[in-house]
Each structure stands twice: as C-alpha cells, then as structure tokens.
XYZ file of C-alpha atoms in Angstrom:
196
model
C -71.804 15.465 -50.254
C -73.255 12.352 -52.242
C -73.855 9.061 -50.919
C -70.687 7.679 -51.682
C -68.882 10.445 -49.700
C -70.933 9.679 -47.012
C -70.092 5.801 -47.032
C -66.495 6.499 -46.937
C -67.214 8.983 -44.208
C -69.649 6.249 -42.257
C -66.438 3.608 -42.998
C -63.977 5.502 -41.490
C -66.154 6.923 -38.629
C -66.964 2.705 -37.473
C -62.843 2.443 -37.413
C -62.668 5.078 -35.577
C -65.566 4.697 -33.038
C -63.719 0.842 -32.756
C -60.294 2.117 -31.649
C -62.308 4.815 -29.175
C -64.120 1.829 -27.588
C -60.638 -0.320 -27.571
C -58.983 2.986 -26.202
C -61.628 3.135 -23.394
C -61.420 -0.811 -22.688
C -57.979 -1.305 -21.887
C -58.204 2.070 -19.610
C -56.693 4.667 -21.832
C -60.137 6.438 -21.805
C -61.903 7.199 -19.008
C -65.555 7.956 -20.490
C -66.853 5.871 -23.512
C -66.578 7.102 -27.038
C -70.211 8.563 -26.744
C -70.472 11.698 -28.980
C -69.096 9.792 -32.166
C -71.641 6.630 -31.608
C -74.172 9.354 -31.390
C -73.330 10.863 -34.823
C -72.304 7.741 -36.083
C -76.001 6.304 -35.071
C -77.800 9.528 -36.488
C -75.830 8.764 -40.205
C -76.901 5.503 -40.439
C -80.640 6.144 -39.284
C -80.525 8.721 -42.092
C -79.546 6.198 -45.182
C -81.292 3.516 -43.505
C -84.831 5.505 -43.951
C -83.720 6.748 -47.273
C -84.218 5.159 -51.031
C -80.851 4.199 -52.672
C -81.123 3.092 -55.914
C -77.989 2.233 -56.514
C -77.354 -1.293 -56.017
C -73.855 -1.172 -55.333
C -74.522 2.072 -52.896
C -77.175 -0.329 -51.409
C -75.017 -3.064 -50.295
C -72.243 -1.317 -48.880
C -74.717 0.567 -47.188
C -75.686 -2.462 -45.505
C -72.826 -3.929 -44.842
C -71.480 -1.161 -43.295
C -74.836 -0.682 -40.831
C -74.859 -4.698 -40.051
C -71.053 -4.324 -39.632
C -71.423 -0.992 -37.071
C -74.647 -2.981 -35.343
C -72.371 -6.000 -34.698
C -70.109 -3.886 -33.321
C -72.593 -2.298 -30.882
C -73.581 -5.019 -29.457
C -70.316 -6.653 -28.358
C -69.479 -2.920 -27.013
C -72.401 -3.244 -24.608
C -71.665 -6.518 -23.771
C -67.979 -5.696 -23.130
C -69.423 -2.537 -20.727
C -72.506 -4.564 -18.785
C -69.412 -7.293 -18.220
C -66.752 -4.265 -16.936
C -70.134 -2.628 -14.882
C -70.561 -6.195 -13.155
C -66.965 -6.565 -12.362
C -66.894 -9.771 -14.504
C -63.775 -10.397 -16.643
C -64.485 -9.851 -20.605
C -64.803 -13.080 -22.605
C -64.339 -15.672 -19.938
C -67.687 -17.260 -19.079
C -69.145 -19.796 -16.659
C -66.543 -21.966 -14.424
C -63.868 -19.511 -16.173
C -65.120 -16.442 -15.096
C -66.441 -17.553 -11.770
C -61.992 -18.502 -11.503
C -60.312 -15.860 -12.988
C -61.819 -13.269 -10.475
C -60.400 -12.830 -7.538
C -57.537 -15.577 -7.784
C -58.134 -17.823 -4.960
C -55.222 -20.118 -3.377
C -54.577 -21.625 -0.337
C -52.475 -21.787 2.310
C -50.933 -25.163 3.107
C -52.914 -26.815 6.658
C -53.145 -25.073 9.500
C -50.621 -26.436 12.584
C -51.844 -28.413 15.072
C -51.349 -25.702 17.587
C -54.325 -23.233 17.287
C -52.179 -19.461 16.748
C -53.946 -16.142 17.095
C -55.636 -14.165 13.869
C -53.426 -12.409 12.528
C -55.279 -8.454 12.130
C -55.101 -8.871 8.363
C -57.097 -11.789 8.155
C -61.146 -12.025 8.117
C -62.459 -14.938 9.660
C -65.730 -16.684 7.945
C -67.810 -19.760 9.336
C -70.944 -18.896 7.448
C -70.667 -16.751 4.023
C -74.338 -16.513 4.230
C -74.455 -15.486 7.815
C -71.028 -13.493 8.368
C -71.435 -10.711 5.448
C -70.213 -7.748 7.577
C -66.609 -10.153 7.377
C -67.348 -10.673 3.799
C -67.922 -6.880 3.071
C -64.930 -6.275 5.406
C -62.983 -8.174 3.181
C -63.902 -6.853 -0.575
C -63.484 -3.321 0.789
C -60.129 -4.228 1.581
C -59.351 -6.407 -1.280
C -60.748 -3.102 -3.237
C -58.270 -1.114 -1.497
C -55.561 -3.327 -2.056
C -56.623 -3.734 -5.765
C -56.310 0.106 -6.356
C -52.577 0.021 -4.496
C -51.420 -2.117 -6.804
C -52.902 -0.193 -9.665
C -55.514 -3.230 -11.084
C -57.702 -1.881 -12.986
C -61.146 -3.218 -13.572
C -64.570 -2.872 -11.274
C -65.791 -6.350 -9.232
C -68.957 -6.077 -7.715
C -69.825 -7.429 -4.392
C -72.211 -9.989 -5.207
C -69.773 -11.788 -7.574
C -67.174 -11.717 -5.141
C -69.245 -12.449 -2.045
C -70.358 -15.546 -4.159
C -66.619 -16.692 -4.363
C -66.492 -16.488 -1.203
C -69.099 -18.999 -0.097
C -68.358 -21.226 -3.311
C -64.778 -20.939 -0.880
C -65.730 -21.454 1.909
C -67.935 -24.419 1.553
C -65.574 -26.412 -0.540
C -62.781 -25.686 2.316
C -65.516 -26.541 4.964
C -66.464 -29.404 3.874
C -63.298 -31.010 2.059
C -60.924 -29.611 5.116
C -63.370 -30.141 8.263
C -62.743 -27.021 9.146
C -65.187 -24.798 11.785
C -64.545 -21.871 9.706
C -62.038 -20.235 7.385
C -59.700 -17.367 7.308
C -58.629 -15.065 4.563
C -55.934 -12.921 4.071
C -55.107 -10.651 1.196
C -51.493 -11.126 -0.629
C -50.297 -9.253 -3.560
C -47.379 -10.674 -5.724
C -45.944 -9.733 -8.779
C -49.057 -6.263 -8.690
C -51.505 -8.669 -8.777
C -54.146 -9.278 -5.659
C -54.905 -12.601 -4.973
C -56.950 -14.060 -1.172
C -55.400 -16.740 1.061
C -57.342 -19.153 2.539
C -56.654 -20.687 5.656
C -59.114 -23.525 7.379
C -59.525 -23.052 11.222
C -60.281 -26.364 13.271
C-alpha cells in the first residue's frame, strides 16, 4: 500500500476515533476505544520516523499527526475530568457550582423540630467526616436511582459541603447545617437548612 492510501486511512481512522470517543463520553460505550487508538498511534509512529520526500504528502501527514495529537490531549483531559468527578468543560467557580447542585431551604422555623431521618447534620465539615461520607453515599445512591451518570469524587463533594456549611454558618449564625437529598425532574440536589 502506498503512502497516499495510508494517509487516507489515517484520516478516516482519526475521524472514526473521534466518533468512538464521543460515544464513550456520552455514555453509549462503556470503555474507551483503546484498540483503535493504539493502531492509529502505531501508524503515526511508523511514518514519523520515515523520510517523506513528497512535500504534499509530508505536509498532509504532519497536519494529520498534529490534528490527532490535539484530539489526544483533549480526550486525556476529558477522561481525567471524568475520573475525578469534575464537570467537563467548566473551570474555576463554574465547576465548583456545577457539582453537586446546591439549593437552600427557607429559614428554619422558630420552634426547632426533630431532624428527619433522611437529613444529615454537619457542625464542622472537617471534623464530621462520617456525616459527610454518609451524605456522599446517599447522594451517589440517589443519583444512581435517578439515572444520572458521571462520576463524583468524594474530595470534591466534601469541599463543596465544607464551603456551603461555612458560608451558612457564618451568614445565618447557625450552630449546624442539616443537609437532605431531593430529587426533582430526574436531578438529585442537596437542600441545606441552618440549625439555630
């Protein structure tokens, strides 16, 4: 097979790999397309060490190789974000706000009522790791039952709970925060309620 045919195959393979990665990230496929990626990298490696005399073919190969490299970096970042439980494509404050969605219940009533069985009380997020872990486990189970996909990392969840708790404790002058899970329209969210 000549170089021109191999470059045609390389171009089609990059497009096919792009489609396979999108299937994986959207949840259609359960495992990443490692076989196709390995085959493609082997073909690129073979021609990157070869001397290509035709300027047109050399330019086309370099263009395809750099295109593949750009996609490979993007896929690696998305895969890493997925494994860490971070939302893909969001950075900084937007990422912190996206996972998990937090909403606040109205102010607690003047007469304190006993805690509901589905609530978890957090006084100090750093010290109450058992309570946060229990809430995290319930959150994952509720997401699973509602059909939500995407991994959530405990450290990210704990950080968000700590931020929300600290803010509510300071702003509302509360002694603790009760968190409960609520599922609405197939989305699981946390409701935070200050405890006086």
